[in-house]
Short mmCIF file of C-alpha atoms and ligand atoms in Angstrom, two decimals:
data_model
loop_
_atom_site.label_atom_id
_atom_site.label_comp_id
_atom_site.label_asym_id
_atom_site.label_seq_id
_atom_site.Cartn_x
_atom_site.Cartn_y
_atom_site.Cartn_z
CA UNK A 767 61.47 -15.40 -41.36
CA UNK A 768 64.47 -15.33 -43.71
CA UNK A 769 63.11 -17.21 -46.71
CA UNK A 770 59.77 -17.39 -48.47
CA UNK A 771 58.44 -19.49 -51.35
CA UNK A 772 55.63 -17.94 -53.36
CA UNK A 773 53.31 -18.46 -56.33
CA UNK A 774 52.99 -15.36 -58.51
CA UNK A 775 50.13 -15.61 -60.99
CA UNK A 776 49.89 -15.14 -64.72
CA UNK A 777 47.49 -12.33 -65.63
CA UNK A 778 45.23 -11.31 -68.50
CA UNK A 779 45.55 -7.62 -69.35
CA UNK A 780 43.11 -5.48 -71.36
CA UNK A 781 40.21 -7.99 -71.05
CA UNK A 782 38.76 -6.93 -74.44
CA UNK A 783 37.30 -3.46 -73.83
CA UNK A 784 39.82 -2.23 -71.22
CA UNK A 785 43.01 -1.64 -73.22
CA UNK A 786 45.85 -0.69 -70.84
CA UNK A 787 43.53 -0.36 -67.82
CA UNK A 788 41.82 -3.68 -66.99
CA UNK A 789 43.46 -6.90 -65.83
CA UNK A 790 42.73 -10.11 -63.94
CA UNK A 791 44.78 -12.76 -62.16
CA UNK A 792 44.82 -16.50 -62.92
CA UNK A 793 45.10 -19.38 -60.47
CA UNK A 794 46.53 -22.40 -62.28
CA UNK A 795 49.50 -20.83 -64.04
CA UNK A 796 52.23 -18.70 -62.52
CA UNK A 797 55.88 -18.48 -61.52
CA UNK A 798 57.19 -20.03 -58.32
CA UNK A 799 59.87 -18.02 -56.58
CA UNK A 800 62.08 -18.36 -53.51
CA UNK A 801 63.26 -15.09 -51.97
CA UNK A 802 65.94 -15.16 -49.29
CA UNK A 803 66.94 -12.36 -46.91
CA UNK A 804 70.75 -12.32 -46.55
CA UNK A 805 73.43 -10.21 -44.85
CA UNK A 806 75.18 -9.19 -48.06
CA UNK A 807 73.40 -6.08 -49.33
CA UNK A 808 72.02 -5.77 -52.87
CA UNK A 809 69.95 -8.14 -55.03
CA UNK A 810 71.21 -11.34 -56.68
CA UNK A 811 69.32 -13.67 -59.00
CA UNK A 812 70.85 -16.99 -57.95
CA UNK A 813 68.87 -19.46 -60.05
CA UNK A 814 66.37 -19.55 -62.94
CA UNK A 815 64.68 -22.81 -63.89
CA UNK A 816 62.51 -23.36 -66.97
CA UNK A 817 63.54 -20.49 -69.27
CA UNK A 818 66.71 -18.95 -70.56
CA UNK A 819 66.57 -15.51 -68.92
CA UNK A 820 69.33 -13.20 -67.70
CA UNK A 821 70.77 -13.77 -64.21
CA UNK A 822 72.21 -10.22 -64.11
CA UNK A 823 70.16 -8.21 -61.63
CA UNK A 824 69.83 -5.19 -63.96
CA UNK A 825 68.64 -7.32 -66.90
CA UNK A 826 66.04 -9.38 -65.04
CA UNK A 827 62.71 -7.75 -64.24
CA UNK A 828 62.64 -9.36 -60.77
CA UNK A 829 66.03 -7.78 -60.00
CA UNK A 830 65.04 -4.36 -61.33
CA UNK A 831 61.76 -4.33 -59.37
CA UNK A 832 63.56 -5.47 -56.21
CA UNK A 833 66.16 -2.69 -56.60
CA UNK A 834 63.37 -0.11 -57.05
CA UNK A 835 61.90 -1.37 -53.74
CA UNK A 836 65.21 -1.30 -51.85
CA UNK A 837 66.02 2.20 -53.14
CA UNK A 838 63.08 3.42 -51.02
CA UNK A 839 64.21 1.69 -47.79
CA UNK A 840 67.26 1.78 -45.57
CA UNK A 841 67.21 -2.01 -45.16
CA UNK A 842 70.39 -3.49 -43.74
CA UNK A 843 69.73 -6.73 -45.67
CA UNK A 844 70.17 -7.96 -49.21
CA UNK A 845 68.06 -10.49 -51.14
CA UNK A 846 68.60 -13.60 -53.26
CA UNK A 847 65.97 -14.58 -55.78
CA UNK A 848 65.32 -18.00 -57.36
CA UNK A 849 62.74 -18.16 -60.15
CA UNK A 850 60.99 -21.29 -61.36
CA UNK A 851 59.69 -19.76 -64.59
CA UNK A 852 56.43 -21.44 -65.51
CA UNK A 853 55.02 -18.60 -67.63
CA UNK A 854 56.66 -18.42 -71.03
CA UNK A 855 58.03 -14.94 -71.80
CA UNK A 856 56.23 -13.21 -74.67
CA UNK A 857 53.07 -15.29 -74.26
CA UNK A 858 50.80 -12.34 -73.43
CA UNK A 859 49.87 -13.57 -69.95
CA UNK A 860 52.15 -11.33 -67.93
CA UNK A 861 55.35 -13.35 -67.70
CA UNK A 862 57.52 -10.40 -66.76
CA UNK A 863 54.82 -8.98 -64.45
CA UNK A 864 54.67 -12.21 -62.41
CA UNK A 865 58.42 -12.06 -61.70
CA UNK A 866 58.43 -8.32 -60.93
CA UNK A 867 55.36 -8.44 -58.70
CA UNK A 868 56.49 -11.65 -56.97
CA UNK A 869 59.90 -10.23 -56.08
CA UNK A 870 58.60 -7.05 -54.45
CA UNK A 871 55.69 -8.78 -52.71
CA UNK A 872 58.02 -11.36 -51.13
CA UNK A 873 60.61 -8.78 -50.03
CA UNK A 874 57.82 -6.75 -48.42
CA UNK A 875 56.74 -9.87 -46.48
CA UNK A 876 60.32 -10.61 -45.37
CA UNK A 877 60.73 -7.03 -44.12
CA UNK A 878 57.38 -7.21 -42.26
CA UNK A 879 55.39 -5.12 -44.71
CA UNK A 880 56.83 -1.61 -44.74
CA UNK A 881 54.88 -0.84 -47.96
CA UNK A 882 51.25 -0.88 -49.07
CA UNK A 883 50.15 -2.83 -52.16
CA UNK A 884 49.88 0.35 -54.24
CA UNK A 885 53.58 1.10 -53.50
CA UNK A 886 54.49 -2.45 -54.56
CA UNK A 887 52.69 -1.81 -57.87
CA UNK A 888 54.96 1.20 -58.40
CA UNK A 889 58.13 -0.86 -57.81
CA UNK A 890 56.93 -3.75 -59.97
CA UNK A 891 56.18 -1.28 -62.79
CA UNK A 892 59.93 -0.65 -63.02
CA UNK A 893 60.32 -4.31 -64.04
CA UNK A 894 57.69 -3.74 -66.73
CA UNK A 895 59.65 -0.73 -67.94
CA UNK A 896 62.64 -3.02 -68.48
CA UNK A 897 60.59 -5.70 -70.29
CA UNK A 898 58.54 -3.48 -72.60
CA UNK A 899 59.95 0.04 -72.42
CA UNK A 900 56.71 1.25 -70.78
CA UNK A 901 56.05 1.15 -67.01
CA UNK A 902 52.52 -0.18 -67.37
CA UNK A 903 50.48 -1.53 -64.45
CA UNK A 904 47.72 -3.58 -66.08
CA UNK A 905 49.47 -6.91 -65.37
CA UNK A 906 51.30 -6.17 -62.10
CA UNK A 907 48.17 -4.69 -60.46
CA UNK A 908 46.03 -7.88 -60.69
CA UNK A 909 49.05 -10.02 -59.70
CA UNK A 910 49.49 -7.92 -56.53
CA UNK A 911 45.85 -7.15 -55.64
CA UNK A 912 44.27 -10.36 -57.00
CA UNK A 913 40.96 -10.59 -58.90
CA UNK A 914 40.03 -7.90 -61.41
CA UNK A 915 41.74 -4.52 -61.28
CA UNK A 916 41.26 -1.20 -63.02
CA UNK A 917 44.11 1.26 -63.49
CA UNK A 918 41.90 4.34 -63.19
CA UNK A 919 44.84 6.72 -63.54
CA UNK A 920 48.63 6.68 -63.82
CA UNK A 921 49.23 10.27 -62.67
CA UNK A 922 48.59 9.90 -59.80
CA UNK A 923 48.61 6.08 -59.73
CA UNK A 924 45.10 4.96 -58.77
CA UNK A 925 44.26 1.25 -58.83
CA UNK A 926 40.70 0.06 -58.16
CA UNK A 927 39.98 -3.53 -57.11
CA UNK A 928 36.83 -4.77 -58.84
CA UNK A 929 34.48 -7.43 -57.42
CA UNK A 930 35.02 -10.85 -59.03
CA UNK A 931 31.95 -13.09 -59.50
CA UNK A 932 32.23 -16.50 -57.82
CA UNK A 933 31.77 -18.61 -60.92
CA UNK A 934 34.02 -16.70 -63.27
CA UNK A 935 36.59 -18.89 -65.06
CA UNK A 936 39.08 -18.13 -67.81
CA UNK A 937 40.36 -20.34 -70.61
CA UNK A 938 43.61 -19.20 -72.21
CA UNK A 939 45.27 -20.70 -75.25
CA UNK A 940 48.84 -19.75 -76.13
CA UNK A 941 49.67 -20.52 -79.78
CA UNK A 942 53.41 -21.02 -80.13
CA UNK A 943 54.16 -18.08 -82.38
CA UNK A 944 56.16 -15.01 -81.51
CA UNK A 945 54.75 -11.48 -81.52
CA UNK A 946 57.07 -8.72 -80.36
CA UNK A 947 55.31 -6.44 -77.87
CA UNK A 948 56.80 -3.51 -79.79
CA UNK A 949 55.19 -4.76 -83.07
CA UNK A 950 51.86 -5.28 -81.31
CA UNK A 951 52.05 -1.65 -80.14
CA UNK A 952 53.39 -0.14 -83.34
CA UNK A 953 50.54 -1.36 -85.55
CA UNK A 954 47.94 0.40 -83.40
CA UNK A 955 46.43 3.66 -84.60
CA UNK A 956 46.97 6.64 -82.32
CA UNK A 957 43.55 8.22 -83.00
CA UNK A 958 40.18 6.64 -82.18
CA UNK A 959 36.98 7.54 -84.07
CA UNK A 960 34.41 8.96 -81.66
CA UNK A 961 31.80 6.36 -82.66
CA UNK A 962 34.17 3.54 -81.63
CA UNK A 963 35.13 5.30 -78.40
CA UNK A 964 31.45 5.59 -77.46
CA UNK A 965 30.88 1.86 -77.97
CA UNK A 966 34.06 1.06 -76.06
CA UNK A 967 33.35 3.09 -72.93
CA UNK A 968 29.80 1.75 -72.93
CA UNK A 969 31.34 -1.72 -72.72
CA UNK A 970 33.83 -0.80 -69.98
CA UNK A 971 30.96 0.51 -67.85
CA UNK A 972 28.86 -2.54 -68.72
CA UNK A 973 31.64 -4.94 -67.78
CA UNK A 974 32.31 -3.30 -64.42
CA UNK A 975 28.59 -3.27 -63.63
CA UNK A 976 28.25 -6.92 -64.74
CA UNK A 977 31.16 -7.95 -62.48
CA UNK A 978 29.62 -6.25 -59.43
CA UNK A 979 26.11 -7.56 -60.00
CA UNK A 980 27.36 -11.01 -61.10
CA UNK A 981 25.30 -10.55 -64.27
CA UNK A 982 27.05 -13.01 -66.60
CA UNK A 983 24.99 -11.99 -69.65
CA UNK A 984 25.98 -8.37 -69.20
CA UNK A 985 29.63 -9.42 -68.76
CA UNK A 986 29.36 -11.34 -72.04
CA UNK A 987 27.71 -8.48 -73.95
CA UNK A 988 30.39 -6.08 -72.72
CA UNK A 989 33.40 -8.21 -73.74
CA UNK A 990 33.77 -6.56 -77.15
CA UNK A 991 36.74 -4.50 -78.26
CA UNK A 992 36.10 -2.09 -81.14
CA UNK A 993 39.49 -0.39 -81.03
CA UNK A 994 42.45 -2.76 -80.57
CA UNK A 995 41.26 -6.26 -81.48
CA UNK A 996 40.31 -5.57 -85.12
CA UNK A 997 43.90 -4.47 -85.77
CA UNK A 998 45.92 -6.74 -83.48
CA UNK A 999 44.05 -9.94 -84.23
CA UNK A 1000 45.64 -9.93 -87.71
CA UNK A 1001 48.90 -11.00 -86.02
CA UNK A 1002 47.34 -14.12 -84.41
CA UNK A 1003 46.76 -17.22 -86.57
CA UNK A 1004 43.09 -18.35 -86.79
CA UNK A 1005 41.99 -15.73 -84.24
CA UNK A 1006 38.53 -15.35 -85.78
CA UNK A 1007 37.96 -19.12 -85.83
CA UNK A 1008 39.09 -19.52 -82.19
CA UNK A 1009 36.76 -16.70 -81.13
CA UNK A 1010 33.81 -18.03 -83.13
CA UNK A 1011 34.20 -21.59 -81.81
CA UNK A 1012 34.71 -20.40 -78.21
CA UNK A 1013 31.49 -18.39 -78.29
CA UNK A 1014 29.68 -21.33 -79.91
CA UNK A 1015 30.98 -23.60 -77.11
CA UNK A 1016 29.47 -21.26 -74.49
CA UNK A 1017 32.12 -18.62 -73.68
CA UNK A 1018 30.73 -15.34 -72.35
CA UNK A 1019 33.30 -13.48 -74.44
CA UNK A 1020 36.66 -14.01 -76.08
CA UNK A 1021 39.56 -11.71 -76.97
CA UNK A 1022 43.32 -11.17 -77.08
CA UNK A 1023 45.21 -11.57 -73.79
CA UNK A 1024 47.54 -8.60 -73.33
CA UNK A 1025 49.41 -7.96 -76.55
CA UNK A 1026 48.93 -11.59 -77.65
CA UNK A 1027 49.44 -14.11 -79.04
CA UNK A 1028 47.43 -15.78 -76.22
CA UNK A 1029 43.66 -15.71 -76.65
CA UNK A 1030 41.40 -15.76 -73.57
CA UNK A 1031 37.75 -16.54 -73.01
CA UNK A 1032 35.74 -15.81 -69.88
CA UNK A 1033 33.19 -18.44 -68.88
CA UNK A 1034 30.53 -19.09 -66.27
CA UNK A 1035 31.68 -22.18 -64.35
CA UNK A 1036 34.50 -24.67 -64.83
CA UNK A 1037 32.54 -27.04 -67.06
CA UNK A 1038 31.90 -24.30 -69.58
CA UNK A 1039 35.57 -23.25 -69.46
CA UNK A 1040 36.65 -26.84 -70.15
CA UNK A 1041 34.24 -27.06 -73.12
CA UNK A 1042 35.70 -23.85 -74.50
CA UNK A 1043 39.21 -25.28 -74.08
CA UNK A 1044 38.23 -28.27 -76.25
CA UNK A 1045 36.78 -25.96 -78.92
CA UNK A 1046 39.96 -23.83 -78.96
CA UNK A 1047 42.20 -26.91 -79.18
CA UNK A 1048 40.23 -28.27 -82.15
CA UNK A 1049 40.88 -25.09 -84.13
CA UNK A 1050 44.64 -25.15 -83.59
CA UNK A 1051 44.86 -28.92 -84.11
CA UNK A 1052 43.26 -28.37 -87.53
CA UNK A 1053 45.51 -25.45 -88.44
CA UNK A 1054 48.59 -27.30 -87.13
CA UNK A 1055 49.77 -24.73 -84.60
CA UNK A 1056 51.28 -25.97 -81.30
CA UNK A 1057 49.86 -24.45 -78.11
CA UNK A 1058 49.60 -24.50 -74.33
CA UNK A 1059 46.18 -24.21 -72.77
CA UNK A 1060 45.12 -23.17 -69.29
CA UNK A 1061 41.74 -23.31 -67.56
CA UNK A 1062 41.58 -21.30 -64.35
CA UNK A 1063 39.23 -19.75 -61.88
CA UNK A 1064 39.82 -16.00 -61.57
CA UNK A 1065 42.31 -15.78 -58.69
CA UNK A 1066 40.93 -13.40 -56.05
CA UNK A 1067 43.98 -13.56 -53.80
CA UNK A 1068 46.83 -12.80 -56.22
CA UNK A 1069 50.31 -13.80 -55.01
CA UNK A 1070 50.37 -16.43 -52.26
CA UNK A 1071 52.85 -18.18 -49.97
CA UNK A 1072 53.46 -21.84 -50.84
P1 ADP B 774 54.26 -11.40 -71.69
O1 ADP B 774 54.04 -11.14 -73.13
O2 ADP B 774 53.93 -12.79 -71.29
O3 ADP B 774 53.57 -10.37 -70.83
P2 ADP B 774 56.51 -9.89 -71.46
O4 ADP B 774 56.58 -9.41 -72.88
O5 ADP B 774 55.89 -9.04 -70.41
O6 ADP B 774 55.80 -11.28 -71.42
O7 ADP B 774 58.01 -10.14 -70.93
C1 ADP B 774 58.97 -10.75 -71.64
C2 ADP B 774 60.26 -9.92 -71.72
O8 ADP B 774 60.84 -9.61 -70.45
C3 ADP B 774 61.30 -10.72 -72.46
O9 ADP B 774 62.02 -9.85 -73.30
C4 ADP B 774 62.20 -11.25 -71.35
O10 ADP B 774 63.52 -11.52 -71.79
C5 ADP B 774 62.18 -10.11 -70.35
N1 ADP B 774 62.46 -10.58 -68.96
C6 ADP B 774 63.47 -10.21 -68.15
N2 ADP B 774 63.37 -10.82 -66.95
C7 ADP B 774 62.30 -11.62 -67.00
C8 ADP B 774 61.67 -12.50 -66.06
N3 ADP B 774 62.14 -12.71 -64.82
N4 ADP B 774 60.57 -13.13 -66.47
C9 ADP B 774 60.06 -12.93 -67.70
N5 ADP B 774 60.59 -12.13 -68.63
C10 ADP B 774 61.71 -11.45 -68.28
#
């Protein structure tokens, strides 16, 4: 096999209570990529459709992640990468992570799997370092493992795959405003009051338990963020109204996707997720903000061959 075409999913990081550690993969939105094994060594980005992103290997996250992979092999081949970019950069649903994770996953397939998924996470994190300045794993881990993931530790890197209930759907609305990831980080406080930390880790435990026992009420009760959301939500137009209307329309919980501006809701079943989408749209139609909206089952498989 010398060429592979893949779907690499968009992802929701943080998932309310799990800032920098929890993430989940989506099914209906993601990048499509073609990776080709060639004789000429090195990595070349040969085509990008859909977005204006750099073709230079060192400036594109897919190139940087692929180089991190190849630096750990003595492969006699090189690779060409084509990206059909369907996730808008800066949307908060892991645009850079999809390209980084997709590149290393596909190269691993073409070389007959010399690396384990956890190693691929490490390589893809180098792409995240280029995009955000921080080699975080909360988007690349769910893209590579599928479903829900927990980054239990960075040193050493320890990723835990979490059971995903069958009927769990996500609705994501992306208001067309720009928030710089650096701004979204800089406004955060560096100290957390103990009383907030206690509520937060109660919710992380509750969410994990709810996912394993498929207890949708417990999942809903646990989707509260006492630490990041009260500060970050100020950057997102009509966040409180979107959240209120989503919950009223039946969402289990609602919060900021990654560093925003996308807002996600988790729902039990597709019908509920579609109702929540209508409620979210109504809010932004009233306020006059353009948006994209996605309704998706939680993707248990992660990246797949097309
Ligand atoms: P999101 O907010 O959706 O997670 P990111 O902030 O992670 O998106 O990534 C966007 C940044 O990464 C932009 O600065 C973009 O120019 C850069 N970038 C470089 N290569 C890519 C790529 N292949 N796909 C997406 N973004 C890329």
